[in-house]
Amino acid sequence: MAVGRGGRAVAVVALVVALALSRDGWAGPPTDQLRAKIDRVVKTIEDPELKKEHKHKERRVVVRKIAEEIFDFTETAKRSLGRHWPPRTAAERREFVDLFADLLERSYFSKIELYNGEKIVYLGDTVDGDYATVRTKLLTTQGSEIPVDYKMGRQGDRWIVYDVVIEGVSLIANYRAQFNKIIQTSSYQELVRKMKAKQAEFSDEPKRTSKKAGAPRG
């Protein structure tokens, strides 16, 4: 199922992690806040104690909590569902946001250990009212450069990511295309069923990967 992979969009996870290591360029409040949260992610994945095989679940819990501070799951889920969001009941919306958060977190956790010394150069922030774009450039270990823009929204005094654009490809647009295709060819209920199946698969991953601790999946 395409939903679990997310194409280029899920690569946001590996790219986001690298943010913490860069100190180049000008950074405003949105970048400062994002960097502070990513610093915590890096400390978590580099913690020798949490790298131990029996700490797999504990590490996942810590990463999930930080992910909830980085991403606005509700806004991202709403935008990803697009025109299919308004018809949903309040209960359906809550269920979808929870499933979407698990989907994104699954991608986050499976990609996070791919971090391998990449560096991000900050190109600056653009703030327009309650919205901001943090423009960055990923310098890979192979010498290539990948533009990555982080779309953020302000909630009080906090800035939270609701979309990531990698080489011009939006995470939201990517998921919206996948979700829309499933709903149009089948139904919204079928999309939920597929997402629940992926959620169950994610819950079983520690058992399947216990003999290969640290090996990324996705």
PDB file of C-alpha atoms in Angstrom:
ATOM      1  CA  MET A   1       0.000   0.000   0.000  1.00  0.00           C
ATOM      2  CA  ALA A   2       1.379   3.387  -0.976  1.00  0.00           C
ATOM      3  CA  VAL A   3       0.114   5.118   2.166  1.00  0.00           C
ATOM      4  CA  GLY A   4       2.755   3.535   4.357  1.00  0.00           C
ATOM      5  CA  ARG A   5       5.641   4.705   2.230  1.00  0.00           C
ATOM      6  CA  GLY A   6       4.785   8.279   1.420  1.00  0.00           C
ATOM      7  CA  GLY A   7       7.339   8.529  -1.409  1.00  0.00           C
ATOM      8  CA  ARG A   8       9.813  11.331  -1.025  1.00  0.00           C
ATOM      9  CA  ALA A   9       7.672  12.868   1.679  1.00  0.00           C
ATOM     10  CA  VAL A  10       8.557  10.348   4.352  1.00  0.00           C
ATOM     11  CA  ALA A  11      12.205  11.166   3.797  1.00  0.00           C
ATOM     12  CA  VAL A  12      11.423  14.299   5.808  1.00  0.00           C
ATOM     13  CA  VAL A  13      12.288  12.326   8.893  1.00  0.00           C
ATOM     14  CA  ALA A  14      15.915  11.700   8.021  1.00  0.00           C
ATOM     15  CA  LEU A  15      16.253  15.261   6.797  1.00  0.00           C
ATOM     16  CA  VAL A  16      14.651  16.793   9.887  1.00  0.00           C
ATOM     17  CA  VAL A  17      17.055  14.985  12.193  1.00  0.00           C
ATOM     18  CA  ALA A  18      20.055  16.538  10.460  1.00  0.00           C
ATOM     19  CA  LEU A  19      18.828  20.041  11.280  1.00  0.00           C
ATOM     20  CA  ALA A  20      20.336  19.991  14.736  1.00  0.00           C
ATOM     21  CA  LEU A  21      23.903  19.772  13.526  1.00  0.00           C
ATOM     22  CA  SER A  22      23.942  22.922  11.440  1.00  0.00           C
ATOM     23  CA  ARG A  23      24.758  26.360  12.787  1.00  0.00           C
ATOM     24  CA  ASP A  24      25.072  28.107   9.437  1.00  0.00           C
ATOM     25  CA  GLY A  25      23.049  31.019   8.163  1.00  0.00           C
ATOM     26  CA  TRP A  26      20.567  33.368   9.814  1.00  0.00           C
ATOM     27  CA  ALA A  27      17.852  31.870  11.978  1.00  0.00           C
ATOM     28  CA  GLY A  28      14.735  33.516  13.399  1.00  0.00           C
ATOM     29  CA  PRO A  29      12.306  32.267  16.086  1.00  0.00           C
ATOM     30  CA  PRO A  30      10.734  29.489  13.925  1.00  0.00           C
ATOM     31  CA  THR A  31      14.141  27.984  13.197  1.00  0.00           C
ATOM     32  CA  ASP A  32      15.336  28.425  16.769  1.00  0.00           C
ATOM     33  CA  GLN A  33      12.325  26.564  18.137  1.00  0.00           C
ATOM     34  CA  LEU A  34      12.578  23.778  15.582  1.00  0.00           C
ATOM     35  CA  ARG A  35      16.289  23.343  16.255  1.00  0.00           C
ATOM     36  CA  ALA A  36      15.728  23.102  20.023  1.00  0.00           C
ATOM     37  CA  LYS A  37      13.270  20.255  19.522  1.00  0.00           C
ATOM     38  CA  ILE A  38      15.504  18.453  17.048  1.00  0.00           C
ATOM     39  CA  ASP A  39      18.405  18.752  19.481  1.00  0.00           C
ATOM     40  CA  ARG A  40      16.344  16.605  21.832  1.00  0.00           C
ATOM     41  CA  VAL A  41      15.745  14.044  19.093  1.00  0.00           C
ATOM     42  CA  VAL A  42      19.462  13.787  18.388  1.00  0.00           C
ATOM     43  CA  LYS A  43      20.259  13.355  22.076  1.00  0.00           C
ATOM     44  CA  THR A  44      17.670  10.606  22.251  1.00  0.00           C
ATOM     45  CA  ILE A  45      18.972   8.586  19.314  1.00  0.00           C
ATOM     46  CA  GLU A  46      22.573   9.081  20.444  1.00  0.00           C
ATOM     47  CA  ASP A  47      21.853   8.060  24.055  1.00  0.00           C
ATOM     48  CA  PRO A  48      23.873   4.829  24.621  1.00  0.00           C
ATOM     49  CA  GLU A  49      21.322   3.589  27.146  1.00  0.00           C
ATOM     50  CA  LEU A  50      18.364   4.018  24.779  1.00  0.00           C
ATOM     51  CA  LYS A  51      20.266   2.326  21.946  1.00  0.00           C
ATOM     52  CA  LYS A  52      20.100  -0.979  23.801  1.00  0.00           C
ATOM     53  CA  GLU A  53      17.809  -3.582  22.257  1.00  0.00           C
ATOM     54  CA  HIS A  54      15.484  -3.849  25.253  1.00  0.00           C
ATOM     55  CA  LYS A  55      15.037  -0.049  25.210  1.00  0.00           C
ATOM     56  CA  HIS A  56      13.432  -0.078  21.754  1.00  0.00           C
ATOM     57  CA  LYS A  57       9.922   0.680  22.989  1.00  0.00           C
ATOM     58  CA  GLU A  58      11.103   3.300  25.483  1.00  0.00           C
ATOM     59  CA  ARG A  59      13.065   5.091  22.759  1.00  0.00           C
ATOM     60  CA  ARG A  60      10.008   5.043  20.508  1.00  0.00           C
ATOM     61  CA  VAL A  61       7.877   6.637  23.234  1.00  0.00           C
ATOM     62  CA  VAL A  62      10.405   9.437  23.734  1.00  0.00           C
ATOM     63  CA  VAL A  63      10.671  10.081  19.996  1.00  0.00           C
ATOM     64  CA  ARG A  64       6.879  10.106  19.638  1.00  0.00           C
ATOM     65  CA  LYS A  65       6.540  12.742  22.358  1.00  0.00           C
ATOM     66  CA  ILE A  66       9.060  14.973  20.613  1.00  0.00           C
ATOM     67  CA  ALA A  67       7.388  14.363  17.248  1.00  0.00           C
ATOM     68  CA  GLU A  68       4.123  15.623  18.754  1.00  0.00           C
ATOM     69  CA  GLU A  69       5.892  18.866  19.617  1.00  0.00           C
ATOM     70  CA  ILE A  70       7.421  19.222  16.145  1.00  0.00           C
ATOM     71  CA  PHE A  71       4.412  18.388  13.963  1.00  0.00           C
ATOM     72  CA  ASP A  72       0.902  19.814  14.006  1.00  0.00           C
ATOM     73  CA  PHE A  73      -0.720  16.448  13.312  1.00  0.00           C
ATOM     74  CA  THR A  74      -4.246  17.857  13.204  1.00  0.00           C
ATOM     75  CA  GLU A  75      -3.462  20.542  10.631  1.00  0.00           C
ATOM     76  CA  THR A  76      -1.341  18.203   8.527  1.00  0.00           C
ATOM     77  CA  ALA A  77      -4.009  15.496   8.620  1.00  0.00           C
ATOM     78  CA  LYS A  78      -6.735  18.004   7.692  1.00  0.00           C
ATOM     79  CA  ARG A  79      -4.769  19.385   4.753  1.00  0.00           C
ATOM     80  CA  SER A  80      -3.749  15.907   3.614  1.00  0.00           C
ATOM     81  CA  LEU A  81      -7.350  14.709   3.522  1.00  0.00           C
ATOM     82  CA  GLY A  82      -8.276  17.862   1.585  1.00  0.00           C
ATOM     83  CA  ARG A  83     -11.849  18.047   0.282  1.00  0.00           C
ATOM     84  CA  HIS A  84     -12.701  14.815   2.076  1.00  0.00           C
ATOM     85  CA  TRP A  85     -12.213  16.479   5.486  1.00  0.00           C
ATOM     86  CA  PRO A  86     -15.371  18.706   5.678  1.00  0.00           C
ATOM     87  CA  PRO A  87     -17.824  15.782   5.282  1.00  0.00           C
ATOM     88  CA  ARG A  88     -16.259  13.877   8.169  1.00  0.00           C
ATOM     89  CA  THR A  89     -17.988  13.811  11.547  1.00  0.00           C
ATOM     90  CA  ALA A  90     -16.180  14.967  14.686  1.00  0.00           C
ATOM     91  CA  ALA A  91     -15.578  11.336  15.680  1.00  0.00           C
ATOM     92  CA  GLU A  92     -14.239  10.478  12.212  1.00  0.00           C
ATOM     93  CA  ARG A  93     -11.894  13.463  12.316  1.00  0.00           C
ATOM     94  CA  ARG A  94     -10.492  12.451  15.696  1.00  0.00           C
ATOM     95  CA  GLU A  95      -9.976   8.903  14.465  1.00  0.00           C
ATOM     96  CA  PHE A  96      -8.313  10.056  11.258  1.00  0.00           C
ATOM     97  CA  VAL A  97      -5.939  12.436  13.064  1.00  0.00           C
ATOM     98  CA  ASP A  98      -4.898   9.618  15.413  1.00  0.00           C
ATOM     99  CA  LEU A  99      -4.315   7.221  12.509  1.00  0.00           C
ATOM    100  CA  PHE A 100      -2.447   9.850  10.522  1.00  0.00           C
ATOM    101  CA  ALA A 101      -0.243  10.695  13.509  1.00  0.00           C
ATOM    102  CA  ASP A 102       0.633   7.007  13.833  1.00  0.00           C
ATOM    103  CA  LEU A 103       1.392   6.845  10.111  1.00  0.00           C
ATOM    104  CA  LEU A 104       3.700   9.833  10.231  1.00  0.00           C
ATOM    105  CA  GLU A 105       5.318   8.654  13.459  1.00  0.00           C
ATOM    106  CA  ARG A 106       5.912   5.226  11.916  1.00  0.00           C
ATOM    107  CA  SER A 107       7.764   6.903   9.086  1.00  0.00           C
ATOM    108  CA  TYR A 108       9.557   9.148  11.577  1.00  0.00           C
ATOM    109  CA  PHE A 109      10.757   6.281  13.722  1.00  0.00           C
ATOM    110  CA  SER A 110      11.747   4.004  10.838  1.00  0.00           C
ATOM    111  CA  LYS A 111      13.794   6.718   9.135  1.00  0.00           C
ATOM    112  CA  ILE A 112      15.324   8.430  12.136  1.00  0.00           C
ATOM    113  CA  GLU A 113      18.182   5.960  12.468  1.00  0.00           C
ATOM    114  CA  LEU A 114      19.259   6.647   8.887  1.00  0.00           C
ATOM    115  CA  TYR A 115      20.950   9.787  10.147  1.00  0.00           C
ATOM    116  CA  ASN A 116      24.579   9.649   9.009  1.00  0.00           C
ATOM    117  CA  GLY A 117      26.221  13.020   9.491  1.00  0.00           C
ATOM    118  CA  GLU A 118      24.277  15.032   6.902  1.00  0.00           C
ATOM    119  CA  LYS A 119      24.459  18.788   7.308  1.00  0.00           C
ATOM    120  CA  ILE A 120      21.814  21.449   6.816  1.00  0.00           C
ATOM    121  CA  VAL A 121      22.600  24.997   5.749  1.00  0.00           C
ATOM    122  CA  TYR A 122      19.959  27.486   6.881  1.00  0.00           C
ATOM    123  CA  LEU A 123      18.967  29.969   4.196  1.00  0.00           C
ATOM    124  CA  GLY A 124      16.674  32.010   6.446  1.00  0.00           C
ATOM    125  CA  ASP A 125      13.112  32.358   7.705  1.00  0.00           C
ATOM    126  CA  THR A 126      10.188  34.067   6.055  1.00  0.00           C
ATOM    127  CA  VAL A 127       7.410  35.033   8.465  1.00  0.00           C
ATOM    128  CA  ASP A 128       4.005  36.154   7.228  1.00  0.00           C
ATOM    129  CA  GLY A 129       1.630  36.684  10.129  1.00  0.00           C
ATOM    130  CA  ASP A 130       0.972  33.336  11.764  1.00  0.00           C
ATOM    131  CA  TYR A 131       2.797  31.361   9.106  1.00  0.00           C
ATOM    132  CA  ALA A 132       6.481  30.900   8.404  1.00  0.00           C
ATOM    133  CA  THR A 133       8.799  29.056   6.057  1.00  0.00           C
ATOM    134  CA  VAL A 134      12.204  27.861   7.203  1.00  0.00           C
ATOM    135  CA  ARG A 135      14.340  27.444   4.087  1.00  0.00           C
ATOM    136  CA  THR A 136      17.182  24.973   4.303  1.00  0.00           C
ATOM    137  CA  LYS A 137      19.549  23.037   2.092  1.00  0.00           C
ATOM    138  CA  LEU A 138      20.657  19.507   2.894  1.00  0.00           C
ATOM    139  CA  LEU A 139      24.278  18.689   2.117  1.00  0.00           C
ATOM    140  CA  THR A 140      24.495  14.920   1.761  1.00  0.00           C
ATOM    141  CA  THR A 141      27.580  12.837   2.429  1.00  0.00           C
ATOM    142  CA  GLN A 142      27.677  12.146  -1.336  1.00  0.00           C
ATOM    143  CA  GLY A 143      28.139  15.850  -2.049  1.00  0.00           C
ATOM    144  CA  SER A 144      24.679  16.622  -3.443  1.00  0.00           C
ATOM    145  CA  GLU A 145      22.409  19.435  -2.272  1.00  0.00           C
ATOM    146  CA  ILE A 146      18.702  19.002  -1.552  1.00  0.00           C
ATOM    147  CA  PRO A 147      16.429  21.994  -0.861  1.00  0.00           C
ATOM    148  CA  VAL A 148      14.067  21.406   2.057  1.00  0.00           C
ATOM    149  CA  ASP A 149      11.473  23.965   3.186  1.00  0.00           C
ATOM    150  CA  TYR A 150       9.600  23.640   6.469  1.00  0.00           C
ATOM    151  CA  LYS A 151       6.131  25.197   6.556  1.00  0.00           C
ATOM    152  CA  MET A 152       5.226  26.234  10.074  1.00  0.00           C
ATOM    153  CA  GLY A 153       2.237  27.744  11.832  1.00  0.00           C
ATOM    154  CA  ARG A 154       2.176  29.790  15.024  1.00  0.00           C
ATOM    155  CA  GLN A 155       0.168  28.551  18.004  1.00  0.00           C
ATOM    156  CA  GLY A 156       0.503  31.166  20.708  1.00  0.00           C
ATOM    157  CA  ASP A 157       4.237  31.610  21.155  1.00  0.00           C
ATOM    158  CA  ARG A 158       5.064  28.265  19.535  1.00  0.00           C
ATOM    159  CA  TRP A 159       5.938  27.446  15.922  1.00  0.00           C
ATOM    160  CA  ILE A 160       4.915  23.970  14.699  1.00  0.00           C
ATOM    161  CA  VAL A 161       5.562  22.196  11.391  1.00  0.00           C
ATOM    162  CA  TYR A 162       2.516  21.388   9.269  1.00  0.00           C
ATOM    163  CA  ASP A 163       4.210  20.644   5.946  1.00  0.00           C
ATOM    164  CA  VAL A 164       7.633  19.889   4.503  1.00  0.00           C
ATOM    165  CA  VAL A 165       8.599  20.504   0.887  1.00  0.00           C
ATOM    166  CA  ILE A 166      11.521  18.424  -0.390  1.00  0.00           C
ATOM    167  CA  GLU A 167      12.852  19.361  -3.835  1.00  0.00           C
ATOM    168  CA  GLY A 168       9.519  21.002  -4.554  1.00  0.00           C
ATOM    169  CA  VAL A 169       7.462  17.988  -3.401  1.00  0.00           C
ATOM    170  CA  SER A 170       5.053  18.690  -0.533  1.00  0.00           C
ATOM    171  CA  LEU A 171       4.418  16.097   2.165  1.00  0.00           C
ATOM    172  CA  ILE A 172       0.797  17.216   2.296  1.00  0.00           C
ATOM    173  CA  ALA A 173       0.336  17.051  -1.477  1.00  0.00           C
ATOM    174  CA  ASN A 174       1.948  13.614  -1.524  1.00  0.00           C
ATOM    175  CA  TYR A 175      -0.377  12.152   1.081  1.00  0.00           C
ATOM    176  CA  ARG A 176      -3.404  13.969  -0.315  1.00  0.00           C
ATOM    177  CA  ALA A 177      -2.864  12.328  -3.710  1.00  0.00           C
ATOM    178  CA  GLN A 178      -2.611   8.886  -2.100  1.00  0.00           C
ATOM    179  CA  PHE A 179      -5.623   9.358   0.160  1.00  0.00           C
ATOM    180  CA  ASN A 180      -7.751  10.824  -2.632  1.00  0.00           C
ATOM    181  CA  LYS A 181      -6.941   7.933  -4.950  1.00  0.00           C
ATOM    182  CA  ILE A 182      -8.009   5.342  -2.388  1.00  0.00           C
ATOM    183  CA  ILE A 183     -11.229   7.201  -1.541  1.00  0.00           C
ATOM    184  CA  GLN A 184     -12.158   7.730  -5.191  1.00  0.00           C
ATOM    185  CA  THR A 185     -11.447   4.150  -6.252  1.00  0.00           C
ATOM    186  CA  SER A 186     -12.999   2.647  -3.127  1.00  0.00           C
ATOM    187  CA  SER A 187     -14.241   4.658  -0.120  1.00  0.00           C
ATOM    188  CA  TYR A 188     -13.209   6.661   2.910  1.00  0.00           C
ATOM    189  CA  GLN A 189     -13.917   3.584   5.022  1.00  0.00           C
ATOM    190  CA  GLU A 190     -11.418   1.608   2.945  1.00  0.00           C
ATOM    191  CA  LEU A 191      -8.758   4.269   3.548  1.00  0.00           C
ATOM    192  CA  VAL A 192      -9.345   3.991   7.290  1.00  0.00           C
ATOM    193  CA  ARG A 193      -9.177   0.203   7.080  1.00  0.00           C
ATOM    194  CA  LYS A 194      -5.818   0.371   5.290  1.00  0.00           C
ATOM    195  CA  MET A 195      -4.450   2.860   7.800  1.00  0.00           C
ATOM    196  CA  LYS A 196      -5.560   0.672  10.694  1.00  0.00           C
ATOM    197  CA  ALA A 197      -3.838  -2.291   9.065  1.00  0.00           C
ATOM    198  CA  LYS A 198      -0.627  -0.276   8.865  1.00  0.00           C
ATOM    199  CA  GLN A 199      -1.057   0.774  12.482  1.00  0.00           C
ATOM    200  CA  ALA A 200      -1.306  -2.876  13.543  1.00  0.00           C
ATOM    201  CA  GLU A 201       1.739  -3.717  11.449  1.00  0.00           C
ATOM    202  CA  PHE A 202       3.687  -0.935  13.167  1.00  0.00           C
ATOM    203  CA  SER A 203       2.746  -2.278  16.600  1.00  0.00           C
ATOM    204  CA  ASP A 204       4.285  -5.635  15.675  1.00  0.00           C
ATOM    205  CA  GLU A 205       7.572  -4.216  14.353  1.00  0.00           C
ATOM    206  CA  PRO A 206       9.599  -4.508  17.599  1.00  0.00           C
ATOM    207  CA  LYS A 207       8.930  -8.255  17.638  1.00  0.00           C
ATOM    208  CA  ARG A 208       9.955  -8.705  14.011  1.00  0.00           C
ATOM    209  CA  THR A 209      13.084  -6.567  14.342  1.00  0.00           C
ATOM    210  CA  SER A 210      14.243  -7.677  17.795  1.00  0.00           C
ATOM    211  CA  LYS A 211      17.037  -9.785  16.320  1.00  0.00           C
ATOM    212  CA  LYS A 212      18.283  -6.880  14.253  1.00  0.00           C
ATOM    213  CA  ALA A 213      18.158  -3.975  16.656  1.00  0.00           C
ATOM    214  CA  GLY A 214      18.889  -0.641  15.067  1.00  0.00           C
ATOM    215  CA  ALA A 215      18.176  -1.768  11.515  1.00  0.00           C
ATOM    216  CA  PRO A 216      15.896   0.855   9.917  1.00  0.00           C
ATOM    217  CA  ARG A 217      12.643  -0.220   8.335  1.00  0.00           C
ATOM    218  CA  GLY A 218      10.419   1.611   5.894  1.00  0.00           C
TER     219      GLY A 218
END
